[in-house]
mmCIF file of C-alpha atoms and ligand atoms in Angstrom:
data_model
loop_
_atom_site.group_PDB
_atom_site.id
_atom_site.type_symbol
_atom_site.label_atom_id
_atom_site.label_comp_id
_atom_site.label_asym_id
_atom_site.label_seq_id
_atom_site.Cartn_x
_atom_site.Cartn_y
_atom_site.Cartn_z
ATOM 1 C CA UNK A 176 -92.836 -11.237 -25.117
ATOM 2 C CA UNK A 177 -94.025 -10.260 -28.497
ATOM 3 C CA UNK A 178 -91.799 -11.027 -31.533
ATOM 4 C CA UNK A 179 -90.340 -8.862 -33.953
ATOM 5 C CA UNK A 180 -88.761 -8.795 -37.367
ATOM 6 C CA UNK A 181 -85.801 -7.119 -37.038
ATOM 7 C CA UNK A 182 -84.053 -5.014 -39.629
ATOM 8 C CA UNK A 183 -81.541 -2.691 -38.210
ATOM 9 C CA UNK A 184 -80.743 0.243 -39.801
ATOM 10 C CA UNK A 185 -77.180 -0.356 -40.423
ATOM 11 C CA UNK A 186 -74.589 -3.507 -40.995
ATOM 12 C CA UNK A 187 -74.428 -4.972 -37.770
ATOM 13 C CA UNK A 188 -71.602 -6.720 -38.578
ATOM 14 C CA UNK A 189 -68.992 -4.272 -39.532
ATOM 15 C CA UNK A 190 -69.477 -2.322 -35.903
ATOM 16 C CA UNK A 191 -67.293 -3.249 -33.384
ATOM 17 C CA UNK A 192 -68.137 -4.717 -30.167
ATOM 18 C CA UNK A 193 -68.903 -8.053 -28.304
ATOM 19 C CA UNK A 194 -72.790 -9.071 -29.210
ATOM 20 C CA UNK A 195 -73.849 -12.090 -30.483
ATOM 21 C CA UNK A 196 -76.698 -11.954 -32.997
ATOM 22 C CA UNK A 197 -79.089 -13.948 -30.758
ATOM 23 C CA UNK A 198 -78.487 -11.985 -27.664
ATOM 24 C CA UNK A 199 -79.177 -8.749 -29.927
ATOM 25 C CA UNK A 200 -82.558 -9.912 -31.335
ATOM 26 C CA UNK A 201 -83.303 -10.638 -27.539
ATOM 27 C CA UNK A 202 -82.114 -7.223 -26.205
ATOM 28 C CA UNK A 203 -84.029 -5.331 -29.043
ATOM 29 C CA UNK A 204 -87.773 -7.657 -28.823
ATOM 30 C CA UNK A 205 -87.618 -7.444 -24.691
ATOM 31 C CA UNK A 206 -86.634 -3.776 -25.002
ATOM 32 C CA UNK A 207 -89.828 -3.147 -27.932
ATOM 33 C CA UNK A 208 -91.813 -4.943 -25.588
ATOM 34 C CA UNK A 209 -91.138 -2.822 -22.732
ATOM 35 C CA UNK A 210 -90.239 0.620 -24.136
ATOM 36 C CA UNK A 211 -94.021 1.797 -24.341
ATOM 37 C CA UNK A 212 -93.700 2.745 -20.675
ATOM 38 C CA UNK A 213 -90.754 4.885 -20.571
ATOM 39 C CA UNK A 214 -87.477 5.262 -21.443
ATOM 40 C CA UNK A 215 -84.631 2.018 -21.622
ATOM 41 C CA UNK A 216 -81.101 2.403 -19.963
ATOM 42 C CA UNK A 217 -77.651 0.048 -21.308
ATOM 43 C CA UNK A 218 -74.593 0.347 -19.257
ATOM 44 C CA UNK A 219 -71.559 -0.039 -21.080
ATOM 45 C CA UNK A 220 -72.261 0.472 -24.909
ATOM 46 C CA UNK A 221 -68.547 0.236 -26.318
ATOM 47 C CA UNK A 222 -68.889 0.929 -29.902
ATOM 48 C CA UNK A 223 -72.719 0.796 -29.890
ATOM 49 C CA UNK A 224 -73.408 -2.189 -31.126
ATOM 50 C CA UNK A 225 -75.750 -3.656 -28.253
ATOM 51 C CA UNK A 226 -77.146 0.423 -28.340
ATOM 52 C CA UNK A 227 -78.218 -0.266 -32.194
ATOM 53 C CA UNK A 228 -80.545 -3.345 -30.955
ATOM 54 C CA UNK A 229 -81.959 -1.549 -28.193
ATOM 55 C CA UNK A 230 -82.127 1.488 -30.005
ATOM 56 C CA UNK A 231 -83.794 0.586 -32.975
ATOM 57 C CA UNK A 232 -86.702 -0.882 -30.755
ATOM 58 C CA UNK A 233 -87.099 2.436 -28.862
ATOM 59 C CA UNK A 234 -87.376 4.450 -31.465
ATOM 60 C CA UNK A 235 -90.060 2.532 -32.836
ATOM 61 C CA UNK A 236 -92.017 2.854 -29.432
ATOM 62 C CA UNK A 237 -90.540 6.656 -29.605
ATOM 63 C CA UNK A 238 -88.689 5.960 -26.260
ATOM 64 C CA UNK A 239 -85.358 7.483 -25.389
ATOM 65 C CA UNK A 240 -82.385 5.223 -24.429
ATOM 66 C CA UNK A 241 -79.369 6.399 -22.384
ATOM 67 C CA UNK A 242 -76.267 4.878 -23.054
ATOM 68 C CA UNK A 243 -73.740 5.064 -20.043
ATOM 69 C CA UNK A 244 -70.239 4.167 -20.944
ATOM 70 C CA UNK A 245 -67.001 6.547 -19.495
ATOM 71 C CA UNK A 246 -65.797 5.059 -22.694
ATOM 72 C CA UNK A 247 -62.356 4.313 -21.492
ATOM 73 C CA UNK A 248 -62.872 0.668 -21.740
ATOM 74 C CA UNK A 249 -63.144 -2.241 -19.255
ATOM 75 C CA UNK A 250 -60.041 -4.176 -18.011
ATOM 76 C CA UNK A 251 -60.317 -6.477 -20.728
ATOM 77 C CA UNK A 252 -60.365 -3.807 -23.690
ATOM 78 C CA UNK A 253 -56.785 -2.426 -22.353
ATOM 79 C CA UNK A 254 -53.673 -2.941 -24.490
ATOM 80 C CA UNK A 255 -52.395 -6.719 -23.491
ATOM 81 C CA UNK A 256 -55.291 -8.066 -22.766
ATOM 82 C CA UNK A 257 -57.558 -10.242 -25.116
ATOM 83 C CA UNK A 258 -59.903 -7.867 -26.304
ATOM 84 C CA UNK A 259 -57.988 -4.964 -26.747
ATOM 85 C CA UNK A 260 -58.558 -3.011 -30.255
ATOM 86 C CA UNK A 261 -55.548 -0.722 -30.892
ATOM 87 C CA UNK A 262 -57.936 1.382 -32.997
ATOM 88 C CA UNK A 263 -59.741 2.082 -30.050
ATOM 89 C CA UNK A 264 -56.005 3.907 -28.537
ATOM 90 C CA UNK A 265 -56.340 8.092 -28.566
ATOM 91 C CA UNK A 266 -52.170 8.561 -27.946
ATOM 92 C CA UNK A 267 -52.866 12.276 -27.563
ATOM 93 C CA UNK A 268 -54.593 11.349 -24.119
ATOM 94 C CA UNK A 269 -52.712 8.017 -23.590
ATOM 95 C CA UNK A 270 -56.253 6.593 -22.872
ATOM 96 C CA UNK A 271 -58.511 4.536 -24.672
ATOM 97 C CA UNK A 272 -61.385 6.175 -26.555
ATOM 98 C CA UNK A 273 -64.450 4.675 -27.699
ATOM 99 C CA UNK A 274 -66.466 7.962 -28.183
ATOM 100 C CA UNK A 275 -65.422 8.544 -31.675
ATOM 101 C CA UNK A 276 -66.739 5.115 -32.797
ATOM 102 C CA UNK A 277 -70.042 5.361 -30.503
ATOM 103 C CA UNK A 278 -70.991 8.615 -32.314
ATOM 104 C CA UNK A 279 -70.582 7.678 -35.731
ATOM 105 C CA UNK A 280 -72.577 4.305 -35.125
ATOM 106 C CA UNK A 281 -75.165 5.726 -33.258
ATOM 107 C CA UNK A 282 -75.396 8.390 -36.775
ATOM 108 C CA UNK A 283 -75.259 5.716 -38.869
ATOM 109 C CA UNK A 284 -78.467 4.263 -37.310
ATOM 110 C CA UNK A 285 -80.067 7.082 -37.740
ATOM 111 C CA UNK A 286 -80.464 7.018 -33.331
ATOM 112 C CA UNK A 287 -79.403 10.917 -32.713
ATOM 113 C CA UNK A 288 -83.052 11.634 -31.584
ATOM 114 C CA UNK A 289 -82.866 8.056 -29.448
ATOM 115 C CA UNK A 290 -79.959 7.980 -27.732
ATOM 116 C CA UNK A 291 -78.883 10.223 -24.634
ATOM 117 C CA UNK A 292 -75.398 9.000 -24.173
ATOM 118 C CA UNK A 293 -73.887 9.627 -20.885
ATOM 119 C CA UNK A 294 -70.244 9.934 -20.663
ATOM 120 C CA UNK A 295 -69.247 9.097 -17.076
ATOM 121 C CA UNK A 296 -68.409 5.990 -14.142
ATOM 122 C CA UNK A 297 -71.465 4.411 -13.721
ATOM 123 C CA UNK A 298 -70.948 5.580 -9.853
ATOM 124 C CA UNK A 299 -70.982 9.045 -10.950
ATOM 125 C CA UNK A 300 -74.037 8.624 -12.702
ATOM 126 C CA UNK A 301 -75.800 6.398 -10.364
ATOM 127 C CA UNK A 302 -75.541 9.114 -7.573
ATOM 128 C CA UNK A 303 -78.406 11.542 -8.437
ATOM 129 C CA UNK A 304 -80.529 9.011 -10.646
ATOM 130 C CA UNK A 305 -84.193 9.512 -9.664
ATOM 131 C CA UNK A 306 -85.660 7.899 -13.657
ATOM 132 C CA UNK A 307 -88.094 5.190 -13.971
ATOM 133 C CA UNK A 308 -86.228 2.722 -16.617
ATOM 134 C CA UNK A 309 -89.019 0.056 -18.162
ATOM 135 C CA UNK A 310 -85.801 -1.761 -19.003
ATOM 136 C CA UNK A 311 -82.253 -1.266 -17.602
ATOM 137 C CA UNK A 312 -79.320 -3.497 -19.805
ATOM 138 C CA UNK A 313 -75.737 -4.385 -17.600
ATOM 139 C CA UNK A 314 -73.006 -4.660 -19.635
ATOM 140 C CA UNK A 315 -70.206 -2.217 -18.333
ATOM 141 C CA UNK A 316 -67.164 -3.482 -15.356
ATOM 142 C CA UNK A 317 -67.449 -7.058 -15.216
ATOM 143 C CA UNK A 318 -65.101 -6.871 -12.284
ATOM 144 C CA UNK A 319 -67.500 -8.111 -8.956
ATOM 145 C CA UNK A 320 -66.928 -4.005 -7.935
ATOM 146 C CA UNK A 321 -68.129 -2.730 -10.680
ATOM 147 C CA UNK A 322 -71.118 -5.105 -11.700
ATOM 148 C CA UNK A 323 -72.315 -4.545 -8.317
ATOM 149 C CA UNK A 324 -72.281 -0.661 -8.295
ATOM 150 C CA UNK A 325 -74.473 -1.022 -11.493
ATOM 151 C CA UNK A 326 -76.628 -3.502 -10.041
ATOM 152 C CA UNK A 327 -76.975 -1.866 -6.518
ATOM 153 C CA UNK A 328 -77.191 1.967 -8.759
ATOM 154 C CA UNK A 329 -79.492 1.388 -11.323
ATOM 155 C CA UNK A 330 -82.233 -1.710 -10.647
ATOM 156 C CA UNK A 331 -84.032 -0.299 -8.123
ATOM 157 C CA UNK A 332 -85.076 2.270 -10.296
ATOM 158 C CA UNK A 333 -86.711 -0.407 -13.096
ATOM 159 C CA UNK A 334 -90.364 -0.349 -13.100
ATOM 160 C CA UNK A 335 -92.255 -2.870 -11.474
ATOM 161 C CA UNK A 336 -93.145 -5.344 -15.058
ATOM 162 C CA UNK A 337 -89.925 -3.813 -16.300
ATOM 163 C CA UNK A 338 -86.905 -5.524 -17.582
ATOM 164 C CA UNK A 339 -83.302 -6.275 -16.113
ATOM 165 C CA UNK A 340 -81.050 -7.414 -18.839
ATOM 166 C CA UNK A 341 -77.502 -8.838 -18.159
ATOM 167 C CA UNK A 342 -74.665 -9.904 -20.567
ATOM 168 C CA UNK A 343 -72.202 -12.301 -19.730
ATOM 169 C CA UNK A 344 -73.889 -14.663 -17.389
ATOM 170 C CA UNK A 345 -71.303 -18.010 -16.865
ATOM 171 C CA UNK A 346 -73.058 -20.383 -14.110
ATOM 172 C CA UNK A 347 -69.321 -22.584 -15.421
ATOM 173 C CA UNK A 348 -66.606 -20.443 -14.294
ATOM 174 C CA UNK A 349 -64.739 -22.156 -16.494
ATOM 175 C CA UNK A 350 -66.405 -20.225 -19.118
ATOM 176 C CA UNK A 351 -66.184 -16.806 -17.689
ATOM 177 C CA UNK A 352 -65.783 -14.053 -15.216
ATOM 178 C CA UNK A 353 -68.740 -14.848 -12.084
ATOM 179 C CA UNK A 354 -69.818 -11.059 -11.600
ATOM 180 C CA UNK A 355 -72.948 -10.958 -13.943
ATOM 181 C CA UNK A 356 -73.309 -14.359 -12.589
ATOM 182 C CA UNK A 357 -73.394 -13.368 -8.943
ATOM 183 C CA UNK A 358 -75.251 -10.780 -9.548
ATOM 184 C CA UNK A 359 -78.156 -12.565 -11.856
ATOM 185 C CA UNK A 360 -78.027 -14.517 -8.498
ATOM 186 C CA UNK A 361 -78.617 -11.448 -6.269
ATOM 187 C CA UNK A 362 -81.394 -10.031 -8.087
ATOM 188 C CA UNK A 363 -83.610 -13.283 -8.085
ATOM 189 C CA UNK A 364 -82.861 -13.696 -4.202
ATOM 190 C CA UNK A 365 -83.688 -10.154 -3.550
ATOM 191 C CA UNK A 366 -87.454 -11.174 -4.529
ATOM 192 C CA UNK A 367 -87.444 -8.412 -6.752
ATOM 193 C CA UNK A 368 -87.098 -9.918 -10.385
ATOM 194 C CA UNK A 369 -88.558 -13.350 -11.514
ATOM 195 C CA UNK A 370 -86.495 -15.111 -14.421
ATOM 196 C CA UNK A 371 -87.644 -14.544 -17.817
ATOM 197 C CA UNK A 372 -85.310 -16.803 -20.166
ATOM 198 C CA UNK A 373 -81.789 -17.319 -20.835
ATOM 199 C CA UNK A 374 -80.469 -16.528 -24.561
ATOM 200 C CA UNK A 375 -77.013 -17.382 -24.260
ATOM 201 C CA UNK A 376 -74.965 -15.384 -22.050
ATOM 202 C CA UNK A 377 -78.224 -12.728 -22.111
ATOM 203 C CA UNK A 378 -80.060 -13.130 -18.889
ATOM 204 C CA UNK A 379 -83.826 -11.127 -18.739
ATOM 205 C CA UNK A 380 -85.403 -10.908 -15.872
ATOM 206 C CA UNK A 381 -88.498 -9.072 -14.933
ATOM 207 C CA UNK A 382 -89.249 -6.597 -11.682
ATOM 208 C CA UNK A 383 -92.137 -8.319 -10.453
ATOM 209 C CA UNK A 384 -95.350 -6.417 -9.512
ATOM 210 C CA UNK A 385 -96.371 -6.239 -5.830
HETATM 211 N N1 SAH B 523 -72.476 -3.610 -25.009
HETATM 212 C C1 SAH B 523 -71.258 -3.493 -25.795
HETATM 213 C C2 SAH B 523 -70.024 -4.018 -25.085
HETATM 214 C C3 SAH B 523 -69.710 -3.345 -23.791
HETATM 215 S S1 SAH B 523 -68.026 -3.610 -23.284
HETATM 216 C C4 SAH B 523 -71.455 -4.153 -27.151
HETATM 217 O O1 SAH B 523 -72.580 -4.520 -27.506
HETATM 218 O O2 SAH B 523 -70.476 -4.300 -27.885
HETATM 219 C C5 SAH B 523 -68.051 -2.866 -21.702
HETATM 220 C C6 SAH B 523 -68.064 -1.346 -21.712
HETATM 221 O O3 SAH B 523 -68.314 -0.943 -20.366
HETATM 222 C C7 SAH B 523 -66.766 -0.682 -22.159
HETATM 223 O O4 SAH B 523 -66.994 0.159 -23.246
HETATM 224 C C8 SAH B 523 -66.312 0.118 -20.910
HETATM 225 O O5 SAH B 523 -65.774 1.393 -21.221
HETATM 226 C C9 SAH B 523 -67.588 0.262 -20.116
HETATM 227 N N2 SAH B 523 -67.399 0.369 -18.667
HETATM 228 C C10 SAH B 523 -66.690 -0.464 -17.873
HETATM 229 N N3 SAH B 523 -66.756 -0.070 -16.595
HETATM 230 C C11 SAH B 523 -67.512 1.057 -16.579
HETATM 231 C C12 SAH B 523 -67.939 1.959 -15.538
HETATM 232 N N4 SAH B 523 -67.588 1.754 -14.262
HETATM 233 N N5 SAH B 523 -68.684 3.021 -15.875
HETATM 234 C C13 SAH B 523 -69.035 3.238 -17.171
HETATM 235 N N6 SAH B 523 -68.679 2.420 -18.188
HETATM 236 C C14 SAH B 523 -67.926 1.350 -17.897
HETATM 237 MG MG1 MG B 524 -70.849 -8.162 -22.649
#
């Protein structure tokens, strides 16, 4: 995978979400490396901080990303649990709402003509997909329901040489939830995707060609 120096366009830092520097500078070189031959797909993009890495490498290929996220939050992001943001509460709707934040990120970066956001349950969106994705990013439910709808929804449609992404991958549980685990497990038994390193909790794997 080729290299790249990375310079986003805005202050990483000071947009909220949960990616670690490392992980981003692998996101953004596998998704430069792969954008070339068509567009690049994240699921789950929270405040857009994961969207900025992959984002600013397909706009420099002049590749389109969607960005799926219902934007209500995962389990996790709810109020009680650990990563809960009460910024993140709209009381009008009695809902969480990450839209707001999304938006202005994604203008910030200067991504309006990148990023197609889609602004549904990744069932819902997975139903009628028919797109080629030369790289396809899971970072949405990390219940084993919802990681599995993603999987099952959206990698069959990554090109063959393409790239399958996942966040979170914990072979300890001891150091997290097992559904990106299990199913980083399911897509290298399907025969489908070969491993291509580990950064972290970023696993990339690649569609091999038949
Ligand atoms: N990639 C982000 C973090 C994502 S957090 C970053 O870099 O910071 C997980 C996101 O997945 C949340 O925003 C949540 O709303 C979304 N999500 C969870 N389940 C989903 C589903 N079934 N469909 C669409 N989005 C979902
Ligand atoms: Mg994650």
């Amino acid at each position: 995978m080729k290299k790249t120096d990375i310079s986003l366009p805005v202050d990483i830092d000071a947009v909220k979400g949960f990616m670690d520097p490392a992980e981003g500078a692998a996101l953004h070189d596998a998704a430069f490396g792969a954008a070339e031959r068509g567009p690049v797909m994240e699921i789950g993009s929270y405040c857009g901080k994961s969207t900025v890495y992959l984002g600013t490498a397909c706009k420099a290929r002049g590749a389109l990303l969607y960005a799926l996220d219902h934007h209500r939050g995962s389990e996790e992001n709810q109020p009680g649990w650990e990563h809960h943001d009460p910024d993140t509460w709209d009381a009008r709707v009695d809902a969480m709402d990450t839209m707001p934040f999304f938006r202005s990120t994604i203008r910030r970066a200067q991504l309006e003509d990148t990023v197609i956001a889609i602004v549904t349950k990744s069932r819902l969106a997975a139903r009628h997909w028919n797109i080629p994705l030369s790289m396809l990013f899971i970072d949405g439910g990390h219940a084993l329901e919802m990681a599995m709808i993603d999987y099952r929804g959206f990698s069959p449609h990554v090109m063959q040489g393409g790239i399958l992404a996942i966040h979170d991958i914990f072979s300890d549980p001891k150091d997290g939830g097992q559904a990106p685990y299990e199913i980083y497990k399911l897509a290298l038994a399907s025969g489908m995707f070969e491993e291509l390193a580990m950064v972290k909790s970023l696993g990339l794997l690649r569609r091999i060609l038949v």
